[in-house]
Amino acid sequence: MYNEIDLDKFDISSDPPTEEPARQYYFMAKCREWVRALEQKNGCRPTAFIQTFGCQMNARDSEKLQGILTQVGFREAKDEKADFVLYNTCTVRENANQKVYGRLGYLNTLKKKNPHMLIALCGCMMQEPDVVRKIKKSYGFVDIVFGTHNIFKLAELICQRLEQKNRIVDILDGTDQIVEELPTERKFPFKSGVNIMFGCNNFCSYCIVPYVRGRERSRQPEDILAELQKLVSEGVVEVMLLGQNVNSYGKTLEHPVTFAQLLRQIEEIEGLRRIRFMTSHPKDLSEELIQVMRESTKICHHLHLPVQSGSTRILKVMNRRYTKEQYLELVERIREAVPDISLTTDIIVGFPGESEEDFLETMDVVERVRFDSAFTFIYSRRTGTPAASMEGAVPEEVVKDRFDRLLTRVQQISSEVCARDLHTTREVLVETVDGHLDGYVTGRMDNNTVVHFPGDSSLIGSIVPVYLEESKGFYYMGTAASR
Ligand code: SAH
Ligand code: SF4
Ligand code: F3S
């Protein structure tokens, strides 16, 4: 996307422009000079490595960050032994934070061997003041720290660091700015995530995302459609529309548009074969969306619909704004409209005050809905969220026991449900050469289930009809069917 920028156009001896994205192109041009000088000095092109933690939002942000780094001339490294290392962090649960701290020590040892090395941290964790304080105090070797609202400024921040020689910390509390038309470097040539909105306004009581990602902001439909057209012209056949709550897309626009209306427009794009989206909040999933899903030939028959808990009492304290019954009724309506839909979910175990009865309600939802798969999480206390000060912490061994019971049942059901397409022929988008079996490729069905079948790399990116011969629980072994 917009990778054809001619950086030579920018006169880096003059002052930087104030308007975006021109300002960033100017700093990319400036940064490129430094990269070239380093190349001259070392006799080889400097390398950069990005490690992404967390969700698909972060993965997409990393593609934008990589786009900037490629534009300024860095070669992509495969690990941290690089001249520029960037960790794009997640803080949704405590163990996400621990992973980052765990790896920073290793980066320090690498930097001692390569004095030119620059280390940068960005993403959700950096939006927490306590984290930034700790980095400043105990991790002096980190060169650049920035947050979730200014990733577009990467080149500017690198320039600042090179000029000032001091550590750069640039965190914004929030923003209403959406900078379009910056370069991106996609991980896959045939599929891509596309942000349709940023931030979240829901404030589920356990969740830190609204604090670190800011208020909900939707992109203009024209900008989304233009980006999609461009992607399709580059060979993309599958898109994942991204937002923390895609069902409330467009509500805050000057000329409001519903998510269902946006989908109808996206459906018209010629050459686009598959449309996915996440995440759907049950409280905002409209009848109009169900209709669009029913009528569409491109929207995948897969819906990720996080339930979090099956107990109406707990759902209320979680501030999810639906009851167990409303959730079950919604599932019923969706299944009526799209009978072969694959449903997946997120579940939290051990929320403050969760009793055995509450937990059994969650198990009951799992039995009734029979999810294709469920991501199960142990509640993690996040500083600053309302749940952090709630009483009734569930003892660790109780949580562990509930978690194990839930996971066992989720997995049993999942392997039964996933086998339902056995001995049928389904379209599979081939994604990679199989990592384990020689002469095989791996792809995904429309409902997201993985299929392995004999083939070679020439199939990557194409949609192939595959006969599903054997179910292995969570995936299939198949053979390409004749067209
Ligand atoms: N916006 C999405 C999810 C974002 S976070 C939604 O509303 O569904 C992804 C998942 O992490 C959540 O669905 C929730 O199950 C889990 N999660 C969020 N905060 C958590 C916490 N404090 N402890 C444990 N799990 C959490
Ligand atoms: Fe977090 Fe709730 Fe927003 Fe999802 S909808 S990001 S769980 S606050
Ligand atoms: Fe993590 Fe931020 Fe995503 S906290 S889950 S990377 S929005």
Short mmCIF file of C-alpha atoms and ligand atoms in Angstrom, two decimals:
data_model
loop_
_atom_site.label_atom_id
_atom_site.label_comp_id
_atom_site.label_asym_id
_atom_site.label_seq_id
_atom_site.Cartn_x
_atom_site.Cartn_y
_atom_site.Cartn_z
CA MET A 1 0.00 0.00 0.00
CA TYR A 2 1.44 3.38 -1.00
CA ASN A 3 4.84 1.78 -1.26
CA GLU A 4 5.71 3.74 -4.38
CA ILE A 5 6.61 6.94 -2.51
CA ASP A 6 9.49 8.79 -4.12
CA LEU A 7 11.52 9.88 -1.12
CA ASP A 8 13.98 11.75 -3.37
CA LYS A 9 11.29 14.39 -3.82
CA PHE A 10 11.79 15.55 -0.27
CA ASP A 11 14.38 18.20 0.47
CA ILE A 12 15.76 17.11 3.81
CA SER A 13 17.94 20.21 4.15
CA SER A 14 14.83 22.34 4.69
CA ASP A 15 12.50 22.25 7.71
CA PRO A 16 10.08 19.33 8.01
CA PRO A 17 6.52 19.87 6.72
CA THR A 18 3.86 20.14 9.43
CA GLU A 19 1.13 18.22 7.55
CA GLU A 20 0.80 14.41 7.66
CA PRO A 21 1.70 12.20 5.90
CA ALA A 22 4.19 14.55 4.11
CA ARG A 23 6.00 15.11 7.40
CA GLN A 24 6.63 11.39 7.78
CA TYR A 25 7.87 11.02 4.20
CA TYR A 26 10.38 13.78 4.98
CA PHE A 27 11.64 11.88 8.05
CA MET A 28 11.75 8.62 6.11
CA ALA A 29 13.99 10.34 3.57
CA LYS A 30 16.17 11.64 6.39
CA CYS A 31 16.34 8.27 8.10
CA ARG A 32 17.31 6.70 4.79
CA GLU A 33 20.43 8.87 4.72
CA TRP A 34 21.51 7.48 8.06
CA VAL A 35 20.82 3.91 6.95
CA ARG A 36 22.89 4.48 3.80
CA ALA A 37 25.77 5.95 5.81
CA LEU A 38 25.75 2.94 8.11
CA GLU A 39 25.75 0.65 5.09
CA GLN A 40 28.82 2.46 3.70
CA LYS A 41 30.56 2.12 7.02
CA ASN A 42 29.77 -1.55 7.65
CA GLY A 43 29.85 -2.73 4.06
CA CYS A 44 26.40 -4.31 4.32
CA ARG A 45 22.81 -3.12 4.64
CA PRO A 46 21.62 -2.54 8.22
CA THR A 47 18.95 -4.96 9.40
CA ALA A 48 15.76 -4.53 11.42
CA PHE A 49 13.63 -6.98 13.38
CA ILE A 50 10.10 -6.53 14.74
CA GLN A 51 8.66 -8.90 17.33
CA THR A 52 4.90 -8.66 17.67
CA PHE A 53 2.99 -9.66 20.80
CA GLY A 54 -0.80 -9.70 21.20
CA CYS A 55 -3.70 -9.55 18.80
CA GLN A 56 -4.32 -8.97 15.09
CA MET A 57 -4.45 -5.21 15.67
CA ASN A 58 -0.85 -5.33 16.77
CA ALA A 59 0.04 -7.64 13.89
CA ARG A 60 -1.41 -5.10 11.47
CA ASP A 61 0.40 -2.23 13.22
CA SER A 62 3.64 -4.19 12.82
CA GLU A 63 3.06 -4.43 9.08
CA LYS A 64 2.84 -0.64 9.00
CA LEU A 65 5.99 -0.30 11.11
CA GLN A 66 7.76 -2.78 8.84
CA GLY A 67 6.58 -0.76 5.84
CA ILE A 68 8.35 2.31 7.23
CA LEU A 69 11.55 0.37 8.03
CA THR A 70 11.67 -1.15 4.54
CA GLN A 71 11.08 2.27 3.03
CA VAL A 72 14.06 3.74 4.84
CA GLY A 73 16.27 0.91 3.62
CA PHE A 74 16.54 -1.67 6.41
CA ARG A 75 16.75 -5.31 5.42
CA GLU A 76 14.42 -7.58 7.40
CA ALA A 77 16.27 -9.71 9.97
CA LYS A 78 14.91 -13.04 11.16
CA ASP A 79 15.82 -12.55 14.82
CA GLU A 80 17.05 -9.99 17.34
CA LYS A 81 20.63 -10.01 16.06
CA ALA A 82 19.87 -6.84 14.10
CA ASP A 83 20.76 -3.13 13.99
CA PHE A 84 17.23 -2.05 14.89
CA VAL A 85 14.98 -4.13 17.14
CA LEU A 86 11.39 -3.18 17.89
CA TYR A 87 9.05 -4.97 20.28
CA ASN A 88 5.38 -4.22 19.60
CA THR A 89 3.91 -5.12 22.98
CA CYS A 90 0.59 -6.34 24.43
CA THR A 91 -0.71 -5.87 27.97
CA VAL A 92 -4.10 -7.57 27.89
CA ARG A 93 -2.98 -10.10 30.52
CA GLU A 94 -0.06 -10.00 32.93
CA ASN A 95 1.81 -12.85 31.21
CA ALA A 96 1.95 -10.76 28.02
CA ASN A 97 3.97 -8.15 29.97
CA GLN A 98 6.24 -10.73 31.57
CA LYS A 99 7.27 -12.04 28.17
CA VAL A 100 8.57 -8.61 27.18
CA TYR A 101 10.53 -8.00 30.38
CA GLY A 102 11.93 -11.51 30.04
CA ARG A 103 13.42 -10.75 26.63
CA LEU A 104 14.76 -7.26 27.35
CA GLY A 105 17.75 -8.65 29.26
CA TYR A 106 18.75 -10.62 26.18
CA LEU A 107 18.52 -7.47 24.03
CA ASN A 108 20.91 -5.73 26.40
CA THR A 109 23.56 -8.42 25.89
CA LEU A 110 23.17 -8.06 22.11
CA LYS A 111 23.53 -4.29 22.29
CA LYS A 112 26.80 -4.60 24.15
CA LYS A 113 28.17 -6.48 21.15
CA ASN A 114 26.76 -4.04 18.57
CA PRO A 115 27.04 -0.41 19.73
CA HIS A 116 25.08 0.85 16.70
CA MET A 117 22.08 -1.19 17.74
CA LEU A 118 18.86 0.73 18.43
CA ILE A 119 16.21 -0.79 20.67
CA ALA A 120 12.62 0.44 20.55
CA LEU A 121 9.46 -0.53 22.41
CA CYS A 122 5.95 0.36 21.33
CA GLY A 123 2.37 -0.84 21.57
CA CYS A 124 -0.21 -1.29 24.29
CA MET A 125 2.10 -1.91 27.24
CA MET A 126 3.80 1.46 26.66
CA GLN A 127 0.48 3.26 27.21
CA GLU A 128 0.73 2.31 30.90
CA PRO A 129 2.55 4.99 32.92
CA ASP A 130 3.90 2.40 35.41
CA VAL A 131 5.52 0.45 32.63
CA VAL A 132 7.20 3.53 31.14
CA ARG A 133 8.48 4.52 34.60
CA LYS A 134 9.98 1.07 35.05
CA ILE A 135 11.63 1.11 31.60
CA LYS A 136 13.12 4.55 32.28
CA LYS A 137 14.44 3.47 35.66
CA SER A 138 15.69 -0.05 35.03
CA TYR A 139 16.17 -0.46 31.28
CA GLY A 140 18.45 2.42 30.37
CA PHE A 141 19.57 0.73 27.15
CA VAL A 142 16.16 1.17 25.49
CA ASP A 143 16.47 3.96 22.89
CA ILE A 144 12.91 4.73 21.83
CA VAL A 145 9.57 4.24 23.60
CA PHE A 146 6.28 5.07 21.91
CA GLY A 147 2.66 4.02 22.23
CA THR A 148 -0.29 2.94 20.14
CA HIS A 149 -1.37 6.38 18.89
CA ASN A 150 1.80 7.41 17.08
CA ILE A 151 3.16 4.36 15.29
CA PHE A 152 3.04 6.38 12.06
CA LYS A 153 5.85 8.52 13.54
CA LEU A 154 8.48 5.77 13.65
CA ALA A 155 10.87 7.46 11.17
CA GLU A 156 10.55 10.80 12.99
CA LEU A 157 11.33 9.17 16.33
CA ILE A 158 14.39 7.38 14.93
CA CYS A 159 15.66 10.71 13.54
CA GLN A 160 15.11 12.40 16.89
CA ARG A 161 17.02 9.69 18.68
CA LEU A 162 19.94 9.94 16.26
CA GLU A 163 20.12 13.71 16.59
CA GLN A 164 19.64 14.01 20.34
CA LYS A 165 21.57 10.96 21.50
CA ASN A 166 19.12 10.73 24.42
CA ARG A 167 16.35 8.23 24.89
CA ILE A 168 13.12 9.29 23.18
CA VAL A 169 9.81 8.71 24.96
CA ASP A 170 6.74 9.75 23.00
CA ILE A 171 3.41 8.61 24.39
CA LEU A 172 0.08 10.27 23.64
CA ASP A 173 -2.87 9.78 25.98
CA GLY A 174 -5.24 9.56 23.06
CA THR A 175 -5.85 10.82 19.57
CA ASP A 176 -8.54 11.49 17.04
CA GLN A 177 -5.99 11.44 14.25
CA ILE A 178 -5.98 8.65 11.65
CA VAL A 179 -3.00 9.02 9.31
CA GLU A 180 -3.71 7.42 5.93
CA GLU A 181 -1.38 6.64 3.05
CA LEU A 182 1.68 5.31 4.79
CA PRO A 183 3.68 2.35 3.51
CA THR A 184 2.94 -1.18 4.76
CA GLU A 185 4.83 -4.42 4.29
CA ARG A 186 2.34 -7.30 4.27
CA LYS A 187 3.24 -10.67 5.71
CA PHE A 188 1.16 -12.62 3.20
CA PRO A 189 0.73 -11.64 -0.46
CA PHE A 190 -2.77 -13.14 -0.73
CA LYS A 191 -4.47 -12.10 2.53
CA SER A 192 -4.44 -9.02 4.67
CA GLY A 193 -5.91 -7.45 7.77
CA VAL A 194 -7.49 -4.04 7.29
CA ASN A 195 -8.36 -1.75 10.18
CA ILE A 196 -11.85 -0.38 9.91
CA MET A 197 -11.78 1.25 13.33
CA PHE A 198 -9.45 1.90 16.23
CA GLY A 199 -9.96 1.96 19.99
CA CYS A 200 -12.88 0.81 22.11
CA ASN A 201 -15.66 2.49 24.08
CA ASN A 202 -17.03 -0.51 25.90
CA PHE A 203 -15.04 -0.56 29.10
CA CYS A 204 -15.67 -4.19 30.01
CA SER A 205 -14.65 -4.04 33.66
CA TYR A 206 -11.72 -6.48 33.38
CA CYS A 207 -10.23 -5.04 30.19
CA ILE A 208 -7.34 -2.64 29.71
CA VAL A 209 -7.79 -2.19 25.94
CA PRO A 210 -9.91 1.02 26.10
CA TYR A 211 -7.21 2.63 28.27
CA VAL A 212 -4.31 1.70 26.01
CA ARG A 213 -6.03 2.00 22.62
CA GLY A 214 -8.16 5.06 23.29
CA ARG A 215 -11.69 5.95 22.22
CA GLU A 216 -13.46 4.34 19.32
CA ARG A 217 -12.65 5.94 15.94
CA SER A 218 -13.95 4.63 12.61
CA ARG A 219 -12.15 5.10 9.32
CA GLN A 220 -14.06 6.73 6.47
CA PRO A 221 -15.71 4.10 4.26
CA GLU A 222 -14.03 5.62 1.16
CA ASP A 223 -10.60 5.15 2.73
CA ILE A 224 -11.36 1.53 3.63
CA LEU A 225 -12.71 0.77 0.16
CA ALA A 226 -9.73 2.44 -1.53
CA GLU A 227 -7.33 0.40 0.59
CA LEU A 228 -9.21 -2.81 -0.22
CA GLN A 229 -9.25 -2.05 -3.96
CA LYS A 230 -5.53 -1.49 -3.86
CA LEU A 231 -4.92 -4.73 -1.95
CA VAL A 232 -7.02 -6.73 -4.40
CA SER A 233 -5.12 -5.21 -7.32
CA GLU A 234 -1.94 -6.49 -5.64
CA GLY A 235 -3.30 -10.04 -5.45
CA VAL A 236 -5.10 -10.16 -2.10
CA VAL A 237 -8.11 -12.50 -2.16
CA GLU A 238 -9.01 -12.62 1.56
CA VAL A 239 -9.37 -9.73 3.98
CA MET A 240 -9.89 -9.59 7.71
CA LEU A 241 -11.66 -6.41 8.77
CA LEU A 242 -10.27 -5.44 12.15
CA GLY A 243 -11.76 -3.60 15.11
CA GLN A 244 -12.29 -4.26 18.84
CA ASN A 245 -16.02 -4.11 18.20
CA VAL A 246 -16.71 -4.11 14.46
CA ASN A 247 -20.46 -4.18 15.08
CA SER A 248 -20.39 -0.59 16.23
CA TYR A 249 -18.44 0.55 13.15
CA GLY A 250 -19.44 3.93 11.71
CA LYS A 251 -21.50 5.18 14.64
CA THR A 252 -19.13 8.06 15.36
CA LEU A 253 -18.65 9.18 11.74
CA GLU A 254 -19.97 12.55 10.64
CA HIS A 255 -22.20 10.67 8.18
CA PRO A 256 -22.93 7.46 10.10
CA VAL A 257 -22.67 4.15 8.22
CA THR A 258 -23.49 0.75 9.70
CA PHE A 259 -21.12 -2.18 9.61
CA ALA A 260 -23.64 -4.09 7.51
CA GLN A 261 -23.76 -1.24 4.96
CA LEU A 262 -19.96 -1.20 4.81
CA LEU A 263 -19.94 -4.97 4.20
CA ARG A 264 -22.41 -4.58 1.34
CA GLN A 265 -20.04 -2.13 -0.34
CA ILE A 266 -17.02 -4.35 0.26
CA GLU A 267 -18.87 -7.31 -1.24
CA GLU A 268 -18.99 -5.40 -4.57
CA ILE A 269 -15.21 -5.35 -4.94
CA GLU A 270 -14.39 -7.51 -7.91
CA GLY A 271 -11.62 -10.04 -7.36
CA LEU A 272 -12.08 -10.11 -3.58
CA ARG A 273 -13.06 -13.67 -2.67
CA ARG A 274 -13.34 -13.90 1.10
CA ILE A 275 -14.32 -11.40 3.78
CA ARG A 276 -13.67 -12.04 7.47
CA PHE A 277 -14.03 -9.71 10.43
CA MET A 278 -13.28 -9.56 14.12
CA THR A 279 -14.27 -8.95 16.83
CA SER A 280 -18.04 -8.93 17.16
CA HIS A 281 -19.53 -7.78 20.43
CA PRO A 282 -22.81 -9.65 21.03
CA LYS A 283 -24.57 -6.54 22.32
CA ASP A 284 -24.14 -4.70 18.99
CA LEU A 285 -24.72 -7.55 16.54
CA SER A 286 -27.65 -6.33 14.45
CA GLU A 287 -30.37 -8.14 12.53
CA GLU A 288 -29.14 -6.22 9.49
CA LEU A 289 -25.70 -7.86 9.86
CA ILE A 290 -27.25 -11.32 10.10
CA GLN A 291 -29.14 -10.62 6.87
CA VAL A 292 -25.99 -9.46 5.09
CA MET A 293 -24.17 -12.59 6.23
CA ARG A 294 -27.02 -14.73 4.93
CA GLU A 295 -27.12 -13.07 1.52
CA SER A 296 -23.39 -12.62 0.98
CA THR A 297 -21.37 -14.96 -1.21
CA LYS A 298 -18.06 -13.66 0.13
CA ILE A 299 -18.46 -13.28 3.89
CA CYS A 300 -16.93 -16.37 5.48
CA HIS A 301 -19.22 -18.57 7.52
CA HIS A 302 -17.30 -17.94 10.68
CA LEU A 303 -18.17 -15.67 13.55
CA HIS A 304 -15.99 -14.97 16.57
CA LEU A 305 -18.48 -14.02 19.25
CA PRO A 306 -16.83 -13.69 22.66
CA VAL A 307 -19.19 -14.69 25.47
CA GLN A 308 -16.68 -14.21 28.35
CA SER A 309 -19.01 -15.85 30.91
CA GLY A 310 -22.27 -17.78 30.92
CA SER A 311 -23.48 -16.25 34.17
CA THR A 312 -25.82 -13.28 33.76
CA ARG A 313 -24.73 -12.03 37.17
CA ILE A 314 -21.04 -12.06 36.22
CA LEU A 315 -21.78 -10.62 32.77
CA LYS A 316 -23.40 -7.68 34.49
CA VAL A 317 -20.38 -7.02 36.69
CA MET A 318 -18.17 -7.44 33.63
CA ASN A 319 -20.24 -4.66 32.02
CA ARG A 320 -20.88 -6.79 28.92
CA ARG A 321 -24.47 -5.57 28.61
CA TYR A 322 -26.14 -8.84 27.57
CA THR A 323 -27.55 -11.77 29.53
CA LYS A 324 -26.92 -15.48 29.11
CA GLU A 325 -30.35 -15.83 27.51
CA GLN A 326 -29.77 -12.97 25.09
CA TYR A 327 -26.50 -14.54 24.00
CA LEU A 328 -28.10 -17.95 23.43
CA GLU A 329 -30.98 -16.40 21.57
CA LEU A 330 -28.58 -14.47 19.34
CA VAL A 331 -26.70 -17.68 18.52
CA GLU A 332 -30.00 -19.30 17.59
CA ARG A 333 -30.93 -16.46 15.23
CA ILE A 334 -27.52 -16.55 13.55
CA ARG A 335 -27.70 -20.33 13.12
CA GLU A 336 -31.16 -20.08 11.64
CA ALA A 337 -29.95 -17.58 9.02
CA VAL A 338 -26.57 -19.23 8.34
CA PRO A 339 -26.93 -22.91 9.32
CA ASP A 340 -23.33 -23.99 8.63
CA ILE A 341 -21.78 -21.07 10.52
CA SER A 342 -18.74 -21.86 12.60
CA LEU A 343 -18.85 -20.12 15.97
CA THR A 344 -15.83 -19.40 18.12
CA THR A 345 -15.56 -17.52 21.39
CA ASP A 346 -13.44 -16.15 24.25
CA ILE A 347 -14.08 -17.18 27.85
CA ILE A 348 -12.61 -15.81 31.08
CA VAL A 349 -12.41 -18.05 34.15
CA GLY A 350 -11.98 -16.77 37.69
CA PHE A 351 -13.40 -13.26 37.39
CA PRO A 352 -13.70 -11.72 40.91
CA GLY A 353 -16.69 -13.19 42.73
CA GLU A 354 -17.19 -16.09 40.27
CA SER A 355 -18.88 -18.91 42.21
CA GLU A 356 -19.10 -22.58 41.24
CA GLU A 357 -22.71 -21.88 40.11
CA ASP A 358 -21.53 -19.03 37.88
CA PHE A 359 -18.90 -21.29 36.40
CA LEU A 360 -21.46 -24.02 35.73
CA GLU A 361 -23.50 -21.47 33.78
CA THR A 362 -20.46 -20.94 31.57
CA MET A 363 -20.14 -24.72 31.11
CA ASP A 364 -23.82 -24.78 30.21
CA VAL A 365 -23.32 -22.21 27.42
CA VAL A 366 -20.43 -24.31 26.12
CA GLU A 367 -22.70 -27.41 26.06
CA ARG A 368 -25.54 -25.61 24.37
CA VAL A 369 -23.66 -23.64 21.74
CA ARG A 370 -21.02 -26.28 20.96
CA PHE A 371 -18.38 -23.80 19.75
CA ASP A 372 -15.99 -24.77 16.96
CA SER A 373 -13.29 -23.52 19.27
CA ALA A 374 -12.91 -21.31 22.29
CA PHE A 375 -10.00 -19.29 23.62
CA THR A 376 -10.01 -19.77 27.36
CA PHE A 377 -8.27 -17.31 29.66
CA ILE A 378 -7.58 -17.14 33.37
CA TYR A 379 -8.68 -13.75 34.68
CA SER A 380 -5.73 -11.41 34.99
CA ARG A 381 -5.95 -8.32 37.18
CA ARG A 382 -5.16 -5.17 35.18
CA THR A 383 -4.23 -2.03 37.12
CA GLY A 384 -6.65 0.84 36.52
CA THR A 385 -9.61 -1.28 35.43
CA PRO A 386 -12.77 -1.38 37.60
CA ALA A 387 -12.40 -5.14 38.20
CA ALA A 388 -8.95 -4.60 39.72
CA SER A 389 -10.55 -3.18 42.86
CA MET A 390 -13.40 -5.72 43.07
CA GLU A 391 -13.56 -8.09 45.99
CA GLY A 392 -13.95 -11.84 45.83
CA ALA A 393 -10.70 -12.94 44.21
CA VAL A 394 -11.05 -16.63 43.35
CA PRO A 395 -8.30 -18.81 44.91
CA GLU A 396 -5.69 -19.94 42.41
CA GLU A 397 -6.32 -23.68 42.81
CA VAL A 398 -10.07 -23.18 42.27
CA VAL A 399 -9.41 -21.18 39.11
CA LYS A 400 -6.98 -23.80 37.86
CA ASP A 401 -9.49 -26.59 38.45
CA ARG A 402 -12.26 -24.70 36.64
CA PHE A 403 -9.96 -23.81 33.79
CA ASP A 404 -8.95 -27.45 33.30
CA ARG A 405 -12.55 -28.65 33.36
CA LEU A 406 -13.55 -26.00 30.85
CA LEU A 407 -10.64 -26.66 28.53
CA THR A 408 -11.23 -30.42 28.50
CA ARG A 409 -14.88 -29.96 27.55
CA VAL A 410 -14.16 -27.23 24.99
CA GLN A 411 -11.62 -29.46 23.27
CA GLN A 412 -13.88 -32.53 23.25
CA ILE A 413 -16.72 -30.58 21.68
CA SER A 414 -14.40 -28.84 19.28
CA SER A 415 -13.04 -32.10 17.87
CA GLU A 416 -16.61 -33.41 17.42
CA VAL A 417 -17.88 -30.22 15.78
CA CYS A 418 -14.87 -29.71 13.53
CA ALA A 419 -15.33 -33.17 11.99
CA ARG A 420 -18.74 -32.32 10.58
CA ASP A 421 -17.51 -31.64 7.03
CA LEU A 422 -15.72 -34.99 6.72
CA HIS A 423 -16.10 -36.63 3.28
CA THR A 424 -17.24 -33.44 1.58
CA THR A 425 -15.39 -31.18 -0.86
CA ARG A 426 -14.63 -27.67 0.38
CA GLU A 427 -12.78 -24.66 -0.95
CA VAL A 428 -9.41 -24.16 0.71
CA LEU A 429 -7.25 -21.03 0.46
CA VAL A 430 -3.67 -22.36 0.39
CA GLU A 431 -1.48 -20.39 2.80
CA THR A 432 1.87 -22.17 3.17
CA VAL A 433 3.91 -25.20 2.30
CA ASP A 434 3.33 -27.71 5.11
CA GLY A 435 5.96 -27.36 7.81
CA HIS A 436 5.85 -31.03 8.83
CA LEU A 437 4.89 -33.12 5.81
CA ASP A 438 7.02 -33.01 2.68
CA GLY A 439 5.01 -32.51 -0.52
CA TYR A 440 1.99 -31.08 1.34
CA VAL A 441 0.48 -27.62 1.60
CA THR A 442 -1.66 -26.06 4.35
CA GLY A 443 -4.70 -23.86 3.92
CA ARG A 444 -7.97 -22.78 5.48
CA MET A 445 -11.58 -23.47 4.74
CA ASP A 446 -14.06 -20.63 4.73
CA ASN A 447 -14.98 -21.49 8.33
CA ASN A 448 -11.29 -21.13 9.28
CA THR A 449 -10.56 -24.87 9.80
CA VAL A 450 -7.07 -25.92 8.70
CA VAL A 451 -6.61 -28.51 5.93
CA HIS A 452 -3.40 -30.24 4.81
CA PHE A 453 -3.24 -31.83 1.37
CA PRO A 454 -0.65 -32.87 -1.24
CA GLY A 455 0.57 -29.92 -3.32
CA ASP A 456 3.46 -27.52 -3.87
CA SER A 457 4.29 -23.85 -3.38
CA SER A 458 2.74 -22.89 -6.74
CA LEU A 459 -0.66 -23.28 -5.05
CA ILE A 460 -0.01 -20.62 -2.37
CA GLY A 461 -2.64 -17.91 -2.60
CA SER A 462 -5.09 -19.90 -4.69
CA ILE A 463 -8.45 -21.29 -3.63
CA VAL A 464 -8.58 -25.03 -4.35
CA PRO A 465 -11.49 -27.49 -3.94
CA VAL A 466 -10.29 -30.19 -1.54
CA TYR A 467 -11.92 -33.49 -0.60
CA LEU A 468 -11.75 -33.89 3.20
CA GLU A 469 -10.62 -37.47 3.72
CA GLU A 470 -9.71 -37.65 7.36
CA SER A 471 -10.55 -35.55 10.41
CA LYS A 472 -7.76 -35.13 12.94
CA GLY A 473 -9.80 -33.31 15.57
CA PHE A 474 -8.92 -29.71 14.85
CA TYR A 475 -7.81 -30.10 11.24
CA TYR A 476 -8.30 -32.27 8.16
CA MET A 477 -6.15 -34.26 5.79
CA GLY A 478 -7.48 -34.05 2.23
CA THR A 479 -6.77 -34.37 -1.46
CA ALA A 480 -7.27 -31.77 -4.19
CA ALA A 481 -10.53 -32.55 -5.97
CA SER A 482 -10.70 -32.23 -9.75
CA ARG A 483 -12.42 -28.98 -10.73
N1 SAH B 1 -12.48 -6.66 21.71
C1 SAH B 1 -12.54 -8.02 21.82
C2 SAH B 1 -11.43 -8.71 22.61
C3 SAH B 1 -10.19 -8.03 22.97
S1 SAH B 1 -9.15 -8.80 24.13
C4 SAH B 1 -13.87 -8.38 22.45
O1 SAH B 1 -14.51 -7.59 23.08
O2 SAH B 1 -14.23 -9.52 22.35
C5 SAH B 1 -9.26 -10.52 23.74
C6 SAH B 1 -9.77 -11.36 24.86
O3 SAH B 1 -8.90 -11.30 25.96
C7 SAH B 1 -11.10 -10.94 25.42
O4 SAH B 1 -12.18 -11.37 24.66
C8 SAH B 1 -11.09 -11.56 26.79
O5 SAH B 1 -11.62 -12.87 26.76
C9 SAH B 1 -9.62 -11.64 27.13
N2 SAH B 1 -9.27 -10.70 28.18
C10 SAH B 1 -9.34 -9.36 28.15
N3 SAH B 1 -8.96 -8.85 29.34
C11 SAH B 1 -8.66 -9.90 30.14
C12 SAH B 1 -8.21 -10.02 31.48
N4 SAH B 1 -8.02 -8.96 32.26
N5 SAH B 1 -7.99 -11.27 31.97
C13 SAH B 1 -8.19 -12.35 31.22
N6 SAH B 1 -8.62 -12.30 29.95
C14 SAH B 1 -8.85 -11.08 29.40
FE1 SF4 B 2 -12.01 -5.02 25.94
FE2 SF4 B 2 -14.62 -5.17 26.04
FE3 SF4 B 2 -13.48 -3.42 24.40
FE4 SF4 B 2 -13.34 -6.02 23.88
S1 SF4 B 2 -15.19 -4.79 23.95
S2 SF4 B 2 -11.67 -4.55 23.81
S3 SF4 B 2 -13.20 -6.92 25.91
S4 SF4 B 2 -13.42 -3.38 26.64
FE1 F3S B 3 -2.99 -6.83 23.46
FE2 F3S B 3 -3.30 -4.38 22.70
FE3 F3S B 3 -4.33 -6.32 21.28
S1 F3S B 3 -3.41 -5.10 24.77
S2 F3S B 3 -4.76 -7.90 22.77
S3 F3S B 3 -2.19 -6.00 21.61
S4 F3S B 3 -5.20 -4.30 21.58
#
